[in-house]
Amino acid sequence: MATRADVARFAGVSESTVSYVLSGKRKISAKTSERVLAAMAALGYTPNAIATGLAGGRTTIVAWHFPVGTRRLSLTEFEYVYAATQAAGDAGRHLLLWTGEIADAADLERLTATQLIDGIILTEIVADDPRLGLLASTDIPFALVGRNRDPGSLPYVDADFDEIGRLAIEHLHELGHERIGLLADDVEPLRIGYGPLVRLRESLTRWSAHHHIELEFLAGGSTVADGRALGAQKDFPAVTAVLGLNPMTLVGVMEGRATHGVRVPEDLSFLALGVSESTAMLTRPPLTTVFPSGEEIGRDAVHLLEEVIDGGEPRQVLVASQIHRGASTGPAKRTD
């Protein structure tokens, strides 16, 4: 495998000249640059992105800080990351996925200490996110997927959660549902003010009241087993529809209710929130879902970060959602 030293010897220049051609840190004559590039092509030399970036003060690497804790990335979340990877590639960059615990500033500090990144995209934002204070003390550009309690002028792209709530409630209202249940995750996301859950609860509460629908909060946990245990309870709440952010718990409740002969959607409807159509199609029956474009969010996040890196004014973007009508919602079952 050819090295930078090999390229320098082949082109008849110093290794530092090869570095300057790659990094652009110093102006090299067109004739010399062409000789270096020709040597690279002849030897099949591929520059190391990290080493090249360090030589030029930029690494071409941006990080996607995606805390997942003990859970795994969902298919919906992978769609966000894949779109961001494509957008970063189009911008001539590499995207580094960095996982860890939610709102773990120490984990983020380990990332920034590497000095290998030109910017960071933060996700899974909570109300008083400690990562924002850490980044404010550095000169590393960043953008958010989501919002903290008071984003001010911070650059972010986020789903329009008020619209998600409106579309979900209006859909169930049209089907005659008057009492619905919202599956809440375990208490920790609510305690720390996990943005999507907090904003959805606010939106669903507001739109339910607007349509005179009773909204009941259900402790659904975060796994299929949690949902199954809730659904198997004999005294399951007398709701005609169940909403949830987590498709795993929704599926668990569906399975639990099936043990009591409950049919979907004839007896009980299910509607997913923020779950992509491709994920919703994996269940039986396929879930009705209200969701923003993961491709748009991932792409916009990279674009916003690029603008900040280039010294532009920070922008804030809300991505519209759509409803995909699966087979899991139907007219409310009459109780008379």
Coordinates of C-alpha atoms in Angstrom, one line a residue:
M1 CA 0.0 0.0 0.0
A2 CA 1.4 3.4 -1.0
T3 CA 2.3 5.9 1.6
R4 CA 2.6 9.7 1.6
A5 CA 6.4 9.3 1.5
D6 CA 6.0 7.2 -1.7
V7 CA 3.9 9.8 -3.3
A8 CA 6.5 12.5 -2.4
R9 CA 9.4 10.5 -3.9
F10 CA 7.4 9.6 -7.0
A11 CA 6.5 13.3 -7.6
G12 CA 9.9 14.6 -6.6
V13 CA 8.6 16.8 -3.8
S14 CA 8.7 16.8 0.0
E15 CA 6.2 15.1 2.2
S16 CA 5.1 18.5 3.5
T17 CA 4.3 19.6 -0.1
V18 CA 2.0 16.5 -0.5
S19 CA 0.3 17.5 2.8
Y20 CA -0.2 21.0 1.6
V21 CA -1.7 19.8 -1.7
L22 CA -4.2 17.6 0.2
S23 CA -5.1 20.1 3.0
G24 CA -4.9 23.4 1.0
K25 CA -3.3 25.0 4.0
R26 CA -0.6 26.6 1.8
K27 CA -0.8 27.6 -1.8
I28 CA 1.0 25.2 -4.1
S29 CA 1.6 26.0 -7.8
A30 CA -0.8 24.3 -10.2
K31 CA 2.1 22.5 -11.9
T32 CA 3.3 21.0 -8.6
S33 CA -0.2 20.1 -7.5
E34 CA -0.9 18.3 -10.8
R35 CA 2.4 16.3 -10.4
V36 CA 1.4 15.3 -6.8
L37 CA -2.1 14.3 -7.9
A38 CA -0.8 12.3 -10.8
A39 CA 1.6 10.5 -8.5
M40 CA -1.3 9.6 -6.2
A41 CA -3.3 8.2 -9.1
A42 CA -0.3 6.2 -10.4
L43 CA 0.4 4.7 -7.0
G44 CA -3.2 4.2 -6.0
Y45 CA -2.7 6.3 -2.9
T46 CA -5.8 7.1 -0.8
P47 CA -5.3 9.9 1.7
N48 CA -6.2 9.3 5.3
A49 CA -9.1 11.7 6.0
I50 CA -8.2 12.3 9.7
A51 CA -4.5 12.9 9.0
T52 CA -5.3 15.2 6.1
G53 CA -7.8 17.1 8.1
L54 CA -5.4 17.6 11.1
A55 CA -2.8 18.9 8.7
G56 CA -5.2 21.5 7.3
G57 CA -7.0 22.4 10.6
R58 CA -10.2 20.6 9.4
T59 CA -10.9 16.9 9.4
T60 CA -13.9 16.6 7.1
I61 CA -15.6 14.7 9.9
V62 CA -18.8 15.7 11.7
A63 CA -20.3 13.7 14.5
W64 CA -23.9 12.7 15.1
H65 CA -24.2 12.4 18.9
F66 CA -27.1 9.9 19.3
P67 CA -27.5 8.7 23.0
V68 CA -29.4 5.5 23.1
G69 CA -28.5 4.2 26.5
T70 CA -29.3 0.5 26.8
R71 CA -31.8 0.4 24.0
R72 CA -30.9 0.0 20.3
L73 CA -31.5 2.3 17.4
S74 CA -34.8 1.7 15.7
L75 CA -35.4 1.4 12.0
T76 CA -37.0 4.9 12.0
E77 CA -33.9 6.3 13.7
F78 CA -31.6 4.6 11.2
E79 CA -33.5 6.4 8.4
Y80 CA -32.5 9.7 10.0
V81 CA -28.9 8.7 10.3
Y82 CA -28.7 7.3 6.8
A83 CA -30.1 10.5 5.3
A84 CA -27.6 12.5 7.3
T85 CA -24.8 10.2 6.1
Q86 CA -25.8 10.8 2.5
A87 CA -26.0 14.6 3.0
A88 CA -22.6 14.6 4.7
G89 CA -21.1 12.7 1.8
D90 CA -22.6 15.1 -0.7
A91 CA -20.8 17.9 1.3
G92 CA -17.5 16.0 1.1
R93 CA -17.6 14.9 4.7
H94 CA -17.7 11.8 6.8
L95 CA -20.3 11.2 9.5
L96 CA -19.3 9.7 12.8
L97 CA -22.1 8.1 14.8
W98 CA -21.4 8.5 18.5
T99 CA -23.7 6.7 20.9
G100 CA -23.9 6.8 24.7
E101 CA -26.3 7.7 27.6
I102 CA -29.0 10.3 27.1
A103 CA -27.9 13.8 28.1
D104 CA -24.5 12.5 29.2
A105 CA -22.2 15.6 29.0
A106 CA -19.2 13.5 30.1
D107 CA -19.7 11.2 27.1
L108 CA -19.9 14.2 24.8
E109 CA -16.7 15.7 26.4
R110 CA -14.8 12.5 25.4
L111 CA -15.9 13.1 21.8
T112 CA -14.9 16.7 21.7
A113 CA -11.5 15.9 23.4
T114 CA -10.5 13.9 20.4
Q115 CA -10.2 17.1 18.3
L116 CA -11.1 15.1 15.3
I117 CA -14.4 16.7 14.4
D118 CA -15.4 19.9 12.7
G119 CA -18.9 20.0 14.2
I120 CA -21.6 18.0 16.1
I121 CA -25.2 17.2 15.6
L122 CA -26.9 16.7 18.9
T123 CA -30.0 14.4 19.2
E124 CA -32.4 13.2 21.9
I125 CA -32.5 16.7 23.4
V126 CA -34.0 17.1 26.9
A127 CA -35.4 20.3 28.5
D128 CA -32.2 21.4 30.3
D129 CA -29.7 19.5 28.3
P130 CA -26.3 19.6 30.0
R131 CA -24.5 19.0 26.6
L132 CA -25.4 22.5 25.5
G133 CA -23.5 24.1 28.3
L134 CA -20.5 22.0 27.5
L135 CA -20.5 22.9 23.8
A136 CA -21.1 26.6 24.7
S137 CA -17.7 26.5 26.4
T138 CA -16.0 25.3 23.2
D139 CA -15.6 26.7 19.7
I140 CA -17.1 23.5 18.1
P141 CA -20.0 24.3 15.8
F142 CA -23.2 22.4 16.5
A143 CA -26.8 22.0 15.5
L144 CA -29.7 20.2 17.1
V145 CA -32.2 17.6 16.1
G146 CA -34.9 18.5 18.6
R147 CA -35.2 21.4 21.0
N148 CA -34.4 22.2 24.6
R149 CA -36.7 24.1 26.9
D150 CA -35.6 27.5 25.6
P151 CA -33.7 27.2 22.3
G152 CA -33.3 30.9 21.7
S153 CA -31.4 31.3 18.5
L154 CA -29.8 27.8 18.6
P155 CA -29.9 26.1 15.2
Y156 CA -32.3 23.1 15.2
V157 CA -34.5 20.9 13.0
D158 CA -37.4 19.2 14.7
A159 CA -40.7 17.6 14.0
D160 CA -43.8 19.8 14.3
F161 CA -45.2 17.9 17.3
D162 CA -48.3 20.1 17.6
E163 CA -49.2 19.0 14.0
I164 CA -48.5 15.3 14.9
G165 CA -50.9 15.6 17.8
R166 CA -53.5 17.4 15.7
L167 CA -53.4 14.8 12.9
A168 CA -53.6 11.9 15.3
I169 CA -56.5 13.2 17.3
E170 CA -58.5 14.4 14.2
H171 CA -58.1 11.0 12.6
L172 CA -59.4 9.2 15.7
H173 CA -62.1 11.9 16.2
E174 CA -63.4 11.2 12.6
L175 CA -63.6 7.5 13.5
G176 CA -65.8 8.3 16.5
H177 CA -63.3 7.7 19.3
E178 CA -64.1 9.5 22.6
R179 CA -61.7 7.9 25.0
I180 CA -58.1 7.1 24.0
G181 CA -55.0 6.0 25.9
L182 CA -51.5 7.4 25.5
L183 CA -48.7 5.0 26.2
A184 CA -46.0 6.7 28.2
D185 CA -42.5 5.4 28.4
D186 CA -40.9 4.8 31.8
V187 CA -40.7 7.8 34.1
E188 CA -37.1 8.8 33.4
P189 CA -37.7 10.5 30.0
L190 CA -40.5 12.5 31.5
R191 CA -38.5 13.4 34.5
I192 CA -35.6 14.9 32.4
G193 CA -38.0 16.5 29.9
Y194 CA -37.4 14.4 26.9
G195 CA -38.5 16.7 24.1
P196 CA -40.6 14.5 21.8
L197 CA -42.6 13.0 24.7
V198 CA -43.2 16.3 26.5
R199 CA -44.3 18.1 23.3
L200 CA -46.5 15.3 22.2
R201 CA -48.2 15.1 25.6
E202 CA -48.9 18.8 25.4
S203 CA -50.2 18.6 21.9
L204 CA -52.4 15.5 22.4
T205 CA -53.8 17.0 25.6
R206 CA -54.7 20.2 23.9
W207 CA -56.3 18.6 20.8
S208 CA -58.1 16.0 22.8
A209 CA -59.8 18.8 24.8
H210 CA -60.6 20.6 21.6
H211 CA -62.5 17.6 20.3
H212 CA -63.9 16.7 23.7
I213 CA -62.0 13.4 23.8
E214 CA -60.9 11.9 27.1
L215 CA -57.2 11.2 27.1
E216 CA -55.8 8.7 29.6
F217 CA -52.1 8.2 30.3
L218 CA -51.0 4.5 30.4
A219 CA -47.7 3.3 31.9
G220 CA -46.5 1.2 29.0
G221 CA -42.8 0.8 29.8
S222 CA -40.3 0.7 26.9
T223 CA -40.2 -2.9 25.6
V224 CA -42.5 -5.4 23.9
A225 CA -42.6 -7.4 27.2
D226 CA -43.7 -4.2 29.1
G227 CA -46.5 -3.6 26.6
R228 CA -47.6 -7.2 26.6
A229 CA -47.9 -7.2 30.4
L230 CA -50.0 -4.1 30.3
G231 CA -52.2 -5.4 27.5
A232 CA -52.7 -8.7 29.3
Q233 CA -54.2 -7.1 32.4
K234 CA -57.9 -8.0 33.0
D235 CA -58.7 -4.5 34.1
F236 CA -57.2 -2.8 31.1
P237 CA -58.6 0.8 30.8
A238 CA -61.8 1.1 28.8
V239 CA -60.3 3.0 25.9
T240 CA -61.2 2.5 22.3
A241 CA -57.8 3.5 20.9
V242 CA -54.2 3.5 22.0
L243 CA -51.4 5.9 20.9
G244 CA -47.7 5.6 21.4
L245 CA -44.2 6.8 20.4
N246 CA -42.7 3.4 20.8
P247 CA -43.8 0.8 18.3
M248 CA -42.4 -2.0 20.5
T249 CA -44.7 -1.3 23.4
L250 CA -47.6 -0.8 21.0
V251 CA -47.0 -4.2 19.5
G252 CA -46.7 -5.6 23.0
V253 CA -50.1 -4.2 24.1
M254 CA -51.7 -5.5 20.9
E255 CA -50.4 -9.0 21.7
G256 CA -51.5 -8.7 25.3
R257 CA -55.0 -7.7 24.4
A258 CA -55.2 -10.5 21.9
T259 CA -54.9 -13.0 24.8
H260 CA -58.3 -11.7 25.8
G261 CA -59.8 -12.0 22.4
V262 CA -59.5 -8.3 21.6
R263 CA -59.4 -7.7 17.8
V264 CA -57.5 -4.9 16.0
P265 CA -59.1 -2.6 14.9
E266 CA -62.6 -3.9 15.4
D267 CA -62.4 -3.7 19.2
L268 CA -59.3 -1.5 19.8
S269 CA -57.4 0.8 17.5
F270 CA -53.7 1.5 17.6
L271 CA -51.9 4.6 16.2
A272 CA -48.1 5.2 16.2
L273 CA -46.6 8.6 16.6
G274 CA -43.4 9.6 14.9
V275 CA -42.9 6.1 13.6
S276 CA -41.9 5.9 9.9
E277 CA -44.1 4.2 7.3
S278 CA -41.5 1.5 6.7
T279 CA -41.4 0.6 10.4
A280 CA -45.2 0.7 10.7
M281 CA -45.5 -1.8 7.8
L282 CA -43.6 -4.4 9.8
T283 CA -46.4 -5.1 12.3
R284 CA -49.5 -7.2 11.9
P285 CA -51.8 -5.5 11.2
P286 CA -49.7 -2.6 9.8
L287 CA -49.9 0.4 12.1
T288 CA -51.5 3.7 11.2
T289 CA -48.8 6.3 11.9
V290 CA -48.3 10.0 11.9
F291 CA -44.7 10.9 11.2
P292 CA -42.3 13.5 9.8
S293 CA -39.9 12.7 7.0
G294 CA -36.8 11.2 8.6
E295 CA -34.9 11.8 5.3
E296 CA -35.7 15.5 5.5
I297 CA -34.7 15.8 9.2
G298 CA -31.4 14.0 8.7
R299 CA -30.6 16.0 5.6
D300 CA -31.6 19.4 7.2
A301 CA -29.5 18.6 10.3
V302 CA -26.4 18.3 8.2
H303 CA -27.2 21.4 6.1
L304 CA -27.8 23.5 9.3
L305 CA -24.5 22.4 10.7
E306 CA -22.7 23.2 7.5
E307 CA -24.1 26.7 7.6
V308 CA -22.9 27.2 11.2
I309 CA -19.4 25.8 10.3
D310 CA -19.3 28.3 7.4
G311 CA -20.2 31.2 9.7
G312 CA -23.8 31.6 8.6
E313 CA -26.8 32.7 10.7
P314 CA -28.3 29.8 12.6
R315 CA -31.7 28.7 11.3
Q316 CA -34.6 26.8 13.0
V317 CA -36.7 24.4 11.0
L318 CA -39.9 22.5 11.8
V319 CA -40.6 19.5 9.5
A320 CA -44.2 18.8 8.6
S321 CA -45.8 15.4 9.2
Q322 CA -48.1 13.2 7.3
I323 CA -50.5 10.4 8.2
H324 CA -50.2 6.9 6.8
R325 CA -53.4 5.0 7.3
G326 CA -52.6 1.4 8.1
A327 CA -54.9 -1.4 9.1
S328 CA -54.7 -0.7 12.9
T329 CA -57.3 2.0 13.2
G330 CA -61.0 1.8 12.6
P331 CA -64.4 3.1 13.8
A332 CA -64.7 3.2 17.6
K333 CA -66.5 0.1 19.0
R334 CA -69.9 1.0 20.4
T335 CA -70.4 0.1 24.0
D336 CA -74.1 0.3 24.2

